[in-house]
Amino acid sequence: MTDIDHIVRKIAADMAQEQDRGRVADYIPGLACVDPNQFGIAVITADGTIHVAGDGDTLFSIQSISKVFALTIALGKVGDALWHRVGREPSGSAFNSIVQLEQEHGIPRNPFINAGAIVVSDVVLSGHRPREAIGEILRFLRQLAHDDTIFIDDDVARGEQDTGFRNAALVNYMRAFGNIHNPVEEVLGVYFHQCAIAMNCRQLAAAGRFLMMHGRDPVTGHSIVPPTRAKRINALMMMCGHYDGSGEFAFRVGMPGKSGVGGGILTVVPGVASIAVWSPGLNERGNSKIGSLALERLAAATGWSVFNSRG
Ligand code: GLU
């Protein structure tokens, strides 16, 4: 057993013992029914070794982690022109805040809060039918993870659609400012379906490898994005990946990461590892409570951090 294997197993065993596991998101039945006692972790290192422990092969709803992949597609389509429509600053507000949008004239703070991600969905949708845009996001994840079994959970997508009044408010509000170019129901359809993609930690860590490998798929050697773009997506994850808990996550963990209300977190240590953790209970900021703790322990045990020269 390697050191990393040992560390990953120990973290999974320790996390199983934790009593205070946070609260499972309950705004839709597809998330509310998930057992909070689960914890999974997958670590893929730069040499391709995979370490999986706990419930690392159990599927969960990736939710906002999809925003990283949709952003990558949108940047591929329109490049830096995206930044005329979305900012790059941490928001300091909740993921679905509408107040900031008014002050900033319909330009969301960053692509990882809901408003920003909805603009990104609009960019991915432009020139396509909604079904094609959703298919493009799903295909991209399957390609990155080298796994054609990844799918969209229709129950979760329906739940998002039935309860997404705030997201509907955000998209309509931005449309009023001219920052949404397609019909609002179609944009929401793309956004809700990308949030409803189901993956496990193993697949998610695999999908994040291009961000660890400076934009390359380590399996094929093909370039997914130029190195500068990988670096910038990582920078955005560091500053904005955990909503109004991003500073705390950087302080405790020190790795670029993106969380979702399904309880997943994807983090990367450039040149070193791509990591996915999952535990459905959330902290008060909407980030996985046990997942964040596990990453803090992993960072402490390995020395992995972008703020650490050993990293
Ligand atoms: N589908 C959720 C929403 O838009 C995603 C939130 C999240 O994962 O942060 O409300």
Coordinates of C-alpha atoms and ligand atoms in Angstrom, one line a residue:
M1 CA 0.0 0.0 0.0
T2 CA 1.4 3.4 -0.9
D3 CA 1.4 6.4 1.3
I4 CA -1.4 8.0 -0.6
D5 CA -3.5 4.8 -0.4
H6 CA -3.0 4.8 3.3
I7 CA -3.9 8.4 3.8
V8 CA -7.0 8.1 1.6
R9 CA -8.2 5.0 3.5
K10 CA -7.5 6.6 6.9
I11 CA -9.5 9.7 5.9
A12 CA -12.4 7.6 4.7
A13 CA -12.4 5.6 8.0
D14 CA -12.2 8.8 10.1
M15 CA -15.0 10.5 8.1
A16 CA -17.3 7.5 8.8
Q17 CA -16.9 8.3 12.5
E18 CA -17.8 12.0 12.3
Q19 CA -21.1 12.8 14.0
D20 CA -21.8 16.3 12.8
R21 CA -22.4 15.7 9.1
G22 CA -24.3 18.9 8.1
R23 CA -27.7 19.1 6.4
V24 CA -28.6 17.5 3.1
A25 CA -30.1 19.9 0.6
D26 CA -33.8 19.4 0.7
Y27 CA -35.2 21.7 -2.0
I28 CA -35.9 18.7 -4.3
P29 CA -36.8 15.1 -3.4
G30 CA -33.9 13.7 -5.5
L31 CA -31.4 15.3 -3.1
A32 CA -33.5 15.3 0.1
C33 CA -33.6 11.4 0.1
V34 CA -29.8 10.9 0.0
D35 CA -28.3 9.2 3.2
P36 CA -26.0 11.7 4.9
N37 CA -23.9 9.0 6.4
Q38 CA -22.1 8.4 3.1
F39 CA -18.6 9.6 2.2
G40 CA -16.5 8.9 -0.9
I41 CA -13.1 10.0 -2.1
A42 CA -11.0 9.5 -5.2
V43 CA -7.5 10.8 -5.8
I44 CA -5.8 10.5 -9.2
T45 CA -2.1 11.5 -9.1
A46 CA -0.1 12.9 -12.0
D47 CA 1.4 9.4 -12.8
G48 CA -2.2 8.1 -13.3
T49 CA -2.5 6.1 -10.1
I50 CA -6.1 6.1 -8.7
H51 CA -6.9 5.8 -5.0
V52 CA -10.6 5.3 -4.1
A53 CA -12.1 4.8 -0.7
G54 CA -15.4 4.9 1.1
D55 CA -18.4 5.5 -1.2
G56 CA -16.1 6.6 -4.0
D57 CA -18.1 4.6 -6.6
T58 CA -21.5 5.7 -5.5
L59 CA -23.3 8.1 -7.9
F60 CA -24.4 11.6 -6.7
S61 CA -25.7 14.8 -8.3
I62 CA -22.8 16.9 -9.3
Q63 CA -24.9 20.1 -9.3
S64 CA -22.7 23.2 -9.4
I65 CA -19.5 21.3 -10.1
S66 CA -20.9 21.1 -13.7
K67 CA -20.3 24.9 -13.8
V68 CA -16.5 24.2 -14.2
F69 CA -17.1 22.1 -17.3
A70 CA -19.8 24.3 -18.8
L71 CA -17.4 27.3 -18.4
T72 CA -14.6 25.3 -20.2
I73 CA -17.0 24.8 -23.1
A74 CA -18.1 28.4 -23.2
L75 CA -14.5 29.7 -23.2
G76 CA -13.8 27.3 -26.1
K77 CA -16.7 28.9 -28.0
V78 CA -16.3 32.6 -27.3
G79 CA -12.9 32.9 -25.6
D80 CA -12.2 36.1 -23.6
A81 CA -15.4 37.7 -25.0
L82 CA -17.1 35.8 -22.2
W83 CA -15.7 38.3 -19.7
H84 CA -17.8 41.1 -21.1
R85 CA -20.8 39.3 -19.8
V86 CA -19.5 37.7 -16.5
G87 CA -17.0 39.0 -13.9
R88 CA -14.1 37.2 -12.3
E89 CA -14.4 38.4 -8.7
P90 CA -15.5 36.4 -5.6
S91 CA -19.1 37.3 -4.8
G92 CA -19.2 37.1 -1.0
S93 CA -22.9 36.4 -1.4
A94 CA -25.0 33.3 -1.5
F95 CA -25.0 31.2 -4.6
N96 CA -28.4 32.4 -5.7
S97 CA -28.2 36.0 -4.7
I98 CA -30.1 38.5 -6.8
V99 CA -29.2 41.7 -4.9
Q100 CA -25.7 42.0 -6.4
L101 CA -27.1 41.6 -9.9
E102 CA -29.1 44.8 -9.6
Q103 CA -26.1 46.8 -8.3
E104 CA -23.9 45.5 -11.1
H105 CA -26.4 46.0 -14.0
G106 CA -27.0 42.3 -14.8
I107 CA -23.4 41.3 -15.1
P108 CA -22.8 38.4 -12.6
R109 CA -19.7 38.6 -10.4
N110 CA -18.3 35.3 -11.6
P111 CA -19.2 32.1 -13.6
F112 CA -19.7 29.9 -10.5
I113 CA -22.6 31.7 -8.8
N114 CA -25.9 30.7 -10.3
A115 CA -26.4 34.0 -12.3
G116 CA -22.9 33.6 -13.9
A117 CA -23.4 30.0 -14.6
I118 CA -26.7 30.8 -16.3
V119 CA -25.0 33.2 -18.6
V120 CA -22.4 30.5 -19.3
S121 CA -25.3 28.1 -20.2
D122 CA -26.7 30.8 -22.5
V123 CA -23.3 30.9 -24.3
V124 CA -23.2 27.1 -24.6
L125 CA -26.8 27.2 -26.0
S126 CA -26.2 29.8 -28.6
G127 CA -26.4 28.4 -32.1
H128 CA -27.8 25.1 -30.8
R129 CA -31.1 23.6 -29.8
P130 CA -31.3 23.0 -26.0
R131 CA -31.0 19.2 -26.5
E132 CA -27.8 19.6 -28.4
A133 CA -26.3 22.0 -25.8
I134 CA -27.1 19.6 -23.0
G135 CA -25.7 16.8 -25.1
E136 CA -22.5 18.7 -25.6
I137 CA -21.9 19.2 -21.9
L138 CA -22.7 15.5 -21.2
R139 CA -20.4 14.4 -24.0
F140 CA -17.6 16.6 -22.7
L141 CA -17.8 15.0 -19.3
R142 CA -17.8 11.5 -20.8
Q143 CA -14.8 12.3 -22.9
L144 CA -12.8 13.8 -20.0
A145 CA -13.7 10.9 -17.7
H146 CA -13.3 8.3 -20.5
D147 CA -16.6 6.9 -19.3
D148 CA -19.7 6.7 -21.5
T149 CA -21.9 5.6 -18.6
I150 CA -22.2 9.1 -17.2
F151 CA -25.8 10.3 -17.5
I152 CA -28.4 12.9 -16.5
D153 CA -30.7 12.1 -13.7
D154 CA -34.1 13.0 -15.1
D155 CA -35.8 13.1 -11.6
V156 CA -33.3 15.6 -10.4
A157 CA -33.6 17.7 -13.6
R158 CA -37.4 17.7 -13.1
G159 CA -37.1 18.7 -9.5
E160 CA -34.8 21.6 -10.5
Q161 CA -37.4 22.7 -13.1
D162 CA -40.3 22.4 -10.6
T163 CA -38.6 24.5 -7.9
G164 CA -36.2 26.8 -9.8
F165 CA -38.1 30.0 -9.2
R166 CA -35.1 31.9 -8.1
N167 CA -33.0 30.8 -11.1
A168 CA -36.0 31.8 -13.2
A169 CA -35.9 35.2 -11.6
L170 CA -32.1 35.5 -12.2
V171 CA -32.4 34.6 -15.9
N172 CA -35.3 37.0 -16.5
Y173 CA -33.5 39.8 -14.7
M174 CA -30.4 39.3 -16.7
R175 CA -32.4 39.1 -19.9
A176 CA -33.9 42.6 -19.0
F177 CA -30.3 43.9 -19.0
G178 CA -29.6 42.2 -22.4
N179 CA -27.2 39.7 -20.9
I180 CA -29.2 36.6 -21.9
H181 CA -29.5 36.0 -25.7
N182 CA -31.7 32.9 -25.9
P183 CA -35.3 32.2 -24.7
V184 CA -35.2 32.1 -20.9
E185 CA -36.9 28.6 -20.6
E186 CA -34.3 27.1 -23.0
V187 CA -31.4 28.6 -21.0
L188 CA -32.9 27.3 -17.8
G189 CA -33.4 23.9 -19.4
V190 CA -29.7 23.7 -20.2
Y191 CA -28.7 24.9 -16.7
F192 CA -31.0 22.5 -14.8
H193 CA -29.9 19.5 -16.9
Q194 CA -26.2 20.2 -16.4
C195 CA -26.8 20.4 -12.6
A196 CA -28.6 17.0 -12.8
I197 CA -25.6 15.1 -14.2
A198 CA -24.9 12.1 -11.9
M199 CA -21.3 11.0 -11.3
N200 CA -19.2 9.2 -8.7
C201 CA -15.9 10.4 -7.2
R202 CA -13.9 8.2 -9.4
Q203 CA -15.5 9.7 -12.6
L204 CA -15.3 13.2 -11.3
A205 CA -11.6 13.0 -10.3
A206 CA -11.0 11.6 -13.8
A207 CA -12.9 14.5 -15.4
G208 CA -10.8 17.0 -13.5
R209 CA -7.4 15.6 -14.7
F210 CA -7.0 18.2 -17.5
L211 CA -7.0 20.9 -14.9
M212 CA -4.2 19.1 -13.0
M213 CA -2.3 18.5 -16.3
H214 CA -2.1 22.1 -17.5
G215 CA -4.9 21.6 -20.0
R216 CA -4.0 18.1 -21.4
D217 CA -5.8 14.8 -21.1
P218 CA -3.2 12.6 -19.6
V219 CA -4.6 9.5 -21.1
T220 CA -4.6 10.6 -24.8
G221 CA -2.0 13.4 -24.5
H222 CA -4.5 15.6 -26.4
S223 CA -4.9 19.3 -25.5
I224 CA -8.4 20.0 -24.0
V225 CA -7.6 23.7 -23.3
P226 CA -4.3 25.7 -23.6
P227 CA -2.2 25.8 -20.4
T228 CA -3.1 29.4 -19.7
R229 CA -6.8 28.6 -19.7
A230 CA -6.4 25.7 -17.3
K231 CA -4.4 28.0 -15.0
R232 CA -7.2 30.6 -15.1
I233 CA -10.0 28.1 -14.6
N234 CA -8.1 27.0 -11.5
A235 CA -7.7 30.6 -10.3
L236 CA -11.5 31.1 -10.6
M237 CA -12.1 27.9 -8.7
M238 CA -9.8 29.1 -5.9
M239 CA -11.4 32.5 -5.6
C240 CA -15.1 31.6 -6.4
G241 CA -15.6 27.9 -6.1
H242 CA -17.3 27.7 -2.8
Y243 CA -19.7 30.7 -2.9
D244 CA -19.3 32.8 0.1
G245 CA -17.2 30.1 1.8
S246 CA -14.4 30.4 -0.8
G247 CA -12.0 32.3 1.5
E248 CA -12.5 29.7 4.2
F249 CA -11.9 26.8 1.8
A250 CA -8.7 28.5 0.5
F251 CA -7.5 29.1 4.1
R252 CA -8.2 25.6 5.2
V253 CA -7.4 23.5 2.1
G254 CA -5.5 25.7 -0.3
M255 CA -6.5 24.0 -3.5
P256 CA -8.7 25.3 -6.3
G257 CA -12.0 23.5 -6.0
K258 CA -15.7 23.6 -6.9
S259 CA -18.5 22.4 -4.7
G260 CA -22.1 21.5 -5.4
V261 CA -25.2 21.2 -3.2
G262 CA -25.2 17.5 -3.9
G263 CA -22.3 17.3 -1.5
G264 CA -19.5 16.8 -4.1
I265 CA -16.3 18.8 -4.3
L266 CA -13.7 18.6 -7.1
T267 CA -10.3 20.0 -6.3
V268 CA -7.0 20.0 -8.2
V269 CA -3.4 20.4 -7.2
P270 CA -1.7 21.5 -10.5
G271 CA 0.9 19.0 -11.6
V272 CA 0.1 16.7 -8.6
A273 CA -3.4 15.4 -8.3
S274 CA -7.1 15.6 -9.2
I275 CA -9.4 14.9 -6.2
A276 CA -13.1 14.3 -5.8
V277 CA -14.8 13.9 -2.5
W278 CA -18.5 13.5 -1.7
S279 CA -20.6 13.6 1.4
P280 CA -24.2 14.9 1.1
G281 CA -24.5 16.9 4.3
L282 CA -23.8 20.6 3.8
N283 CA -22.4 23.4 6.0
E284 CA -24.1 26.7 6.5
R285 CA -22.5 28.0 3.2
G286 CA -23.9 25.1 1.1
N287 CA -20.6 23.3 0.8
S288 CA -20.1 19.6 1.9
K289 CA -19.3 19.6 5.5
I290 CA -17.5 16.3 5.7
G291 CA -16.1 16.7 2.2
S292 CA -14.4 20.0 3.2
L293 CA -13.0 18.4 6.4
A294 CA -11.7 15.4 4.4
L295 CA -9.9 17.8 2.0
E296 CA -8.4 19.7 4.9
R297 CA -7.1 16.4 6.4
L298 CA -5.7 15.4 2.9
A299 CA -3.9 18.7 2.5
A300 CA -2.4 18.4 6.0
A301 CA -1.3 14.8 5.5
T302 CA 0.2 15.3 2.0
G303 CA 1.4 18.9 2.1
W304 CA -0.6 19.5 -1.1
S305 CA -1.5 23.1 -1.5
V306 CA -0.9 25.7 -4.2
F307 CA 0.5 27.8 -1.4
N308 CA 3.1 25.3 -0.5
S309 CA 6.3 24.9 -2.6
R310 CA 6.3 21.2 -1.8
G311 CA 2.8 21.0 -3.5
Ligands
GLU1 N1 -29.2 23.3 -9.0 C1 -28.8 24.2 -7.9 C2 -29.4 25.5 -8.1 O1 -29.3 26.1 -9.2 C3 -27.3 24.2 -7.9 C4 -26.8 24.8 -6.7 C5 -25.5 24.4 -6.3 O2 -25.0 23.2 -6.5 O3 -24.8 25.2 -5.7 O4 -30.1 26.0 -7.3

